[in-house]
Amino acid sequence: MLSIKNLSHVYANGVRALDDVSLEVPPGMFGLLGPNGAGKSTLMRSIATLQTPTSGDIHFQDIDVIAQPELLRRTLGYLPQDFGVYPRVSAYDLLDHMAVLKGVAGKAERKETVEGLLQQVNLWAVRKKAVAGYSGGMRQRFGIAQALIGRPQLIIVDEPTAGLDPEERNRFLNLLAEIGEQVVVILSTHIVEDVSDLCPRMAIIADGRIVRDGAPHELLASLKGRIWTKTVDKASLEAVRASHQVISTRLFAGQTVVHVLADKDPGDGFAGVAGGLEDVYFSTLAAARQAA
Ligand code: ADP
């Protein structure tokens, strides 16, 4: 269990990127969903001991993460948002080198680790190619392989599907889903489907604050009977916005499909619709903005 209490972070320029964040993260996949600039990377980097928060506590099992960062690093697998530049060495050699850094000292053990991981992430056939020449999806799968070195108990993946095409994204998410239910896996993303496809628990972060958290089906239940939809043309969209609480708009075949939030039938041609996690997300963000 990862336990975060009253975590705040203020950057040197005065930006309060995290504002009193408290969160309990159980084993299994946990989705941290929020728009760009919400504070996801700041939170992920703080948990990964890459930066020290201004105040608050982070505990993982019996490790005090802020006081004992080196203990956490032994059991952490981290896939950063941006891996930076890859050297022009083969995936095999790079992974082997990373295993050395991670303390997998024995040659036989390292061979087993590296070969097992390359097979697990389906890069065995291209293990001799330079990672620099990999596609985006292959790089992300390599990123997962390096994060899994040494069987970490805590795995953090920061916006892993950004920039992947649908097929690559699918393969990547399937790989994440296989990692197992015994370890804590935190997936930070601004893509609602990443969470709805994969995560039994989730939280929504906006402006440095956790604004919702729970199981996706519980959050969905709170919207039951309160989401209404209608297809309108562009010209009448403003009028709909003025008279209803619009939570999302989406173009479909040149027309705009509007979702609004209302406790009872708004009439006016609206029909009830079973909400999705996207409705939870957008209505939560709208409420957070109103409260701010
Ligand atoms: P997200 O990962 O959700 O996009 P970030 O954690 O990257 O959010 O950023 C949260 C806020 O902190 C943003 O307003 C961002 O501009 C600001 N920020 C992030 N990194 C720095 C930094 N190194 N110095 C100053 N401000 C930063």
mmCIF file of N, CA and C and ligand atoms in Angstrom, residues 11-13 15-17 34-43 51 81 158-159 188 205, ligand 1:
data_model
loop_
_atom_site.group_PDB
_atom_site.id
_atom_site.type_symbol
_atom_site.label_atom_id
_atom_site.label_comp_id
_atom_site.label_asym_id
_atom_site.label_seq_id
_atom_site.Cartn_x
_atom_site.Cartn_y
_atom_site.Cartn_z
ATOM 1 N N TYR A 11 6.966 25.176 -6.526
ATOM 2 C CA TYR A 11 8.218 25.362 -7.267
ATOM 3 C C TYR A 11 8.812 26.738 -6.948
ATOM 4 N N ALA A 12 10.101 26.886 -7.298
ATOM 5 C CA ALA A 12 10.826 28.123 -6.975
ATOM 6 C C ALA A 12 10.141 29.359 -7.561
ATOM 7 N N ASN A 13 9.428 29.173 -8.684
ATOM 8 C CA ASN A 13 8.747 30.330 -9.297
ATOM 9 C C ASN A 13 7.386 30.624 -8.652
ATOM 10 N N VAL A 15 4.786 28.513 -8.317
ATOM 11 C CA VAL A 15 3.664 27.652 -8.741
ATOM 12 C C VAL A 15 3.433 26.553 -7.699
ATOM 13 N N ARG A 16 2.177 26.478 -7.195
ATOM 14 C CA ARG A 16 1.829 25.417 -6.249
ATOM 15 C C ARG A 16 1.318 24.233 -7.057
ATOM 16 N N ALA A 17 2.214 23.311 -7.382
ATOM 17 C CA ALA A 17 1.857 22.213 -8.280
ATOM 18 C C ALA A 17 1.085 21.117 -7.555
ATOM 19 N N GLY A 34 -5.782 13.353 -15.052
ATOM 20 C CA GLY A 34 -5.884 14.807 -14.907
ATOM 21 C C GLY A 34 -5.391 15.497 -16.158
ATOM 22 N N PRO A 35 -5.857 16.735 -16.392
ATOM 23 C CA PRO A 35 -5.432 17.459 -17.593
ATOM 24 C C PRO A 35 -3.971 17.890 -17.495
ATOM 25 N N ASN A 36 -3.422 18.369 -18.594
ATOM 26 C CA ASN A 36 -2.047 18.871 -18.578
ATOM 27 C C ASN A 36 -1.908 19.984 -17.547
ATOM 28 N N GLY A 37 -0.828 19.945 -16.814
ATOM 29 C CA GLY A 37 -0.572 20.991 -15.829
ATOM 30 C C GLY A 37 -1.238 20.741 -14.481
ATOM 31 N N ALA A 38 -1.937 19.594 -14.329
ATOM 32 C CA ALA A 38 -2.675 19.334 -13.085
ATOM 33 C C ALA A 38 -1.756 18.986 -11.919
ATOM 34 N N GLY A 39 -0.537 18.531 -12.233
ATOM 35 C CA GLY A 39 0.384 18.157 -11.151
ATOM 36 C C GLY A 39 0.755 16.684 -11.137
ATOM 37 N N LYS A 40 0.360 15.947 -12.177
ATOM 38 C CA LYS A 40 0.613 14.501 -12.206
ATOM 39 C C LYS A 40 2.109 14.182 -12.150
ATOM 40 N N SER A 41 2.871 14.833 -13.040
ATOM 41 C CA SER A 41 4.307 14.520 -13.076
ATOM 42 C C SER A 41 4.983 14.918 -11.772
ATOM 43 N N THR A 42 4.561 16.033 -11.209
ATOM 44 C CA THR A 42 5.145 16.464 -9.936
ATOM 45 C C THR A 42 4.889 15.396 -8.873
ATOM 46 N N LEU A 43 3.676 14.859 -8.858
ATOM 47 C CA LEU A 43 3.350 13.811 -7.890
ATOM 48 C C LEU A 43 4.148 12.533 -8.174
ATOM 49 N N GLN A 51 12.320 14.252 -6.781
ATOM 50 C CA GLN A 51 12.301 15.585 -6.189
ATOM 51 C C GLN A 51 11.656 15.499 -4.815
ATOM 52 N N GLN A 81 7.945 10.248 -18.180
ATOM 53 C CA GLN A 81 7.196 10.763 -19.314
ATOM 54 C C GLN A 81 8.117 10.871 -20.529
ATOM 55 N N ASP A 158 4.407 7.295 -16.170
ATOM 56 C CA ASP A 158 3.930 8.672 -16.305
ATOM 57 C C ASP A 158 3.542 8.943 -17.764
ATOM 58 N N GLU A 159 2.253 9.090 -18.029
ATOM 59 C CA GLU A 159 1.728 9.379 -19.376
ATOM 60 C C GLU A 159 2.319 8.445 -20.438
ATOM 61 N N SER A 188 -0.209 7.381 -14.674
ATOM 62 C CA SER A 188 -0.675 8.758 -14.779
ATOM 63 C C SER A 188 -1.006 9.058 -16.234
ATOM 64 N N ILE A 205 -7.089 14.374 -10.608
ATOM 65 C CA ILE A 205 -6.333 15.496 -10.061
ATOM 66 C C ILE A 205 -6.549 16.721 -10.950
HETATM 67 P P1 ADP B 1 1.111 17.395 -15.359
HETATM 68 O O1 ADP B 1 2.108 16.286 -15.264
HETATM 69 O O2 ADP B 1 -0.235 17.029 -14.796
HETATM 70 O O3 ADP B 1 0.999 17.986 -16.729
HETATM 71 P P2 ADP B 1 3.078 18.951 -13.869
HETATM 72 O O4 ADP B 1 3.329 18.285 -12.574
HETATM 73 O O5 ADP B 1 4.076 18.768 -14.954
HETATM 74 O O6 ADP B 1 1.615 18.583 -14.384
HETATM 75 O O7 ADP B 1 2.942 20.525 -13.627
HETATM 76 C C1 ADP B 1 2.109 21.081 -12.609
HETATM 77 C C2 ADP B 1 2.332 22.593 -12.569
HETATM 78 O O8 ADP B 1 3.662 22.871 -12.131
HETATM 79 C C3 ADP B 1 2.183 23.282 -13.910
HETATM 80 O O9 ADP B 1 1.616 24.560 -13.689
HETATM 81 C C4 ADP B 1 3.603 23.389 -14.392
HETATM 82 O O10 ADP B 1 3.768 24.511 -15.264
HETATM 83 C C5 ADP B 1 4.364 23.617 -13.096
HETATM 84 N N1 ADP B 1 5.744 23.090 -13.150
HETATM 85 C C6 ADP B 1 6.124 21.824 -13.442
HETATM 86 N N2 ADP B 1 7.460 21.674 -13.350
HETATM 87 C C7 ADP B 1 7.944 22.889 -12.970
HETATM 88 C C8 ADP B 1 9.254 23.395 -12.676
HETATM 89 N N3 ADP B 1 10.334 22.615 -12.769
HETATM 90 N N4 ADP B 1 9.368 24.698 -12.320
HETATM 91 C C9 ADP B 1 8.261 25.481 -12.230
HETATM 92 N N5 ADP B 1 7.012 25.071 -12.464
HETATM 93 C C10 ADP B 1 6.830 23.800 -12.830
#
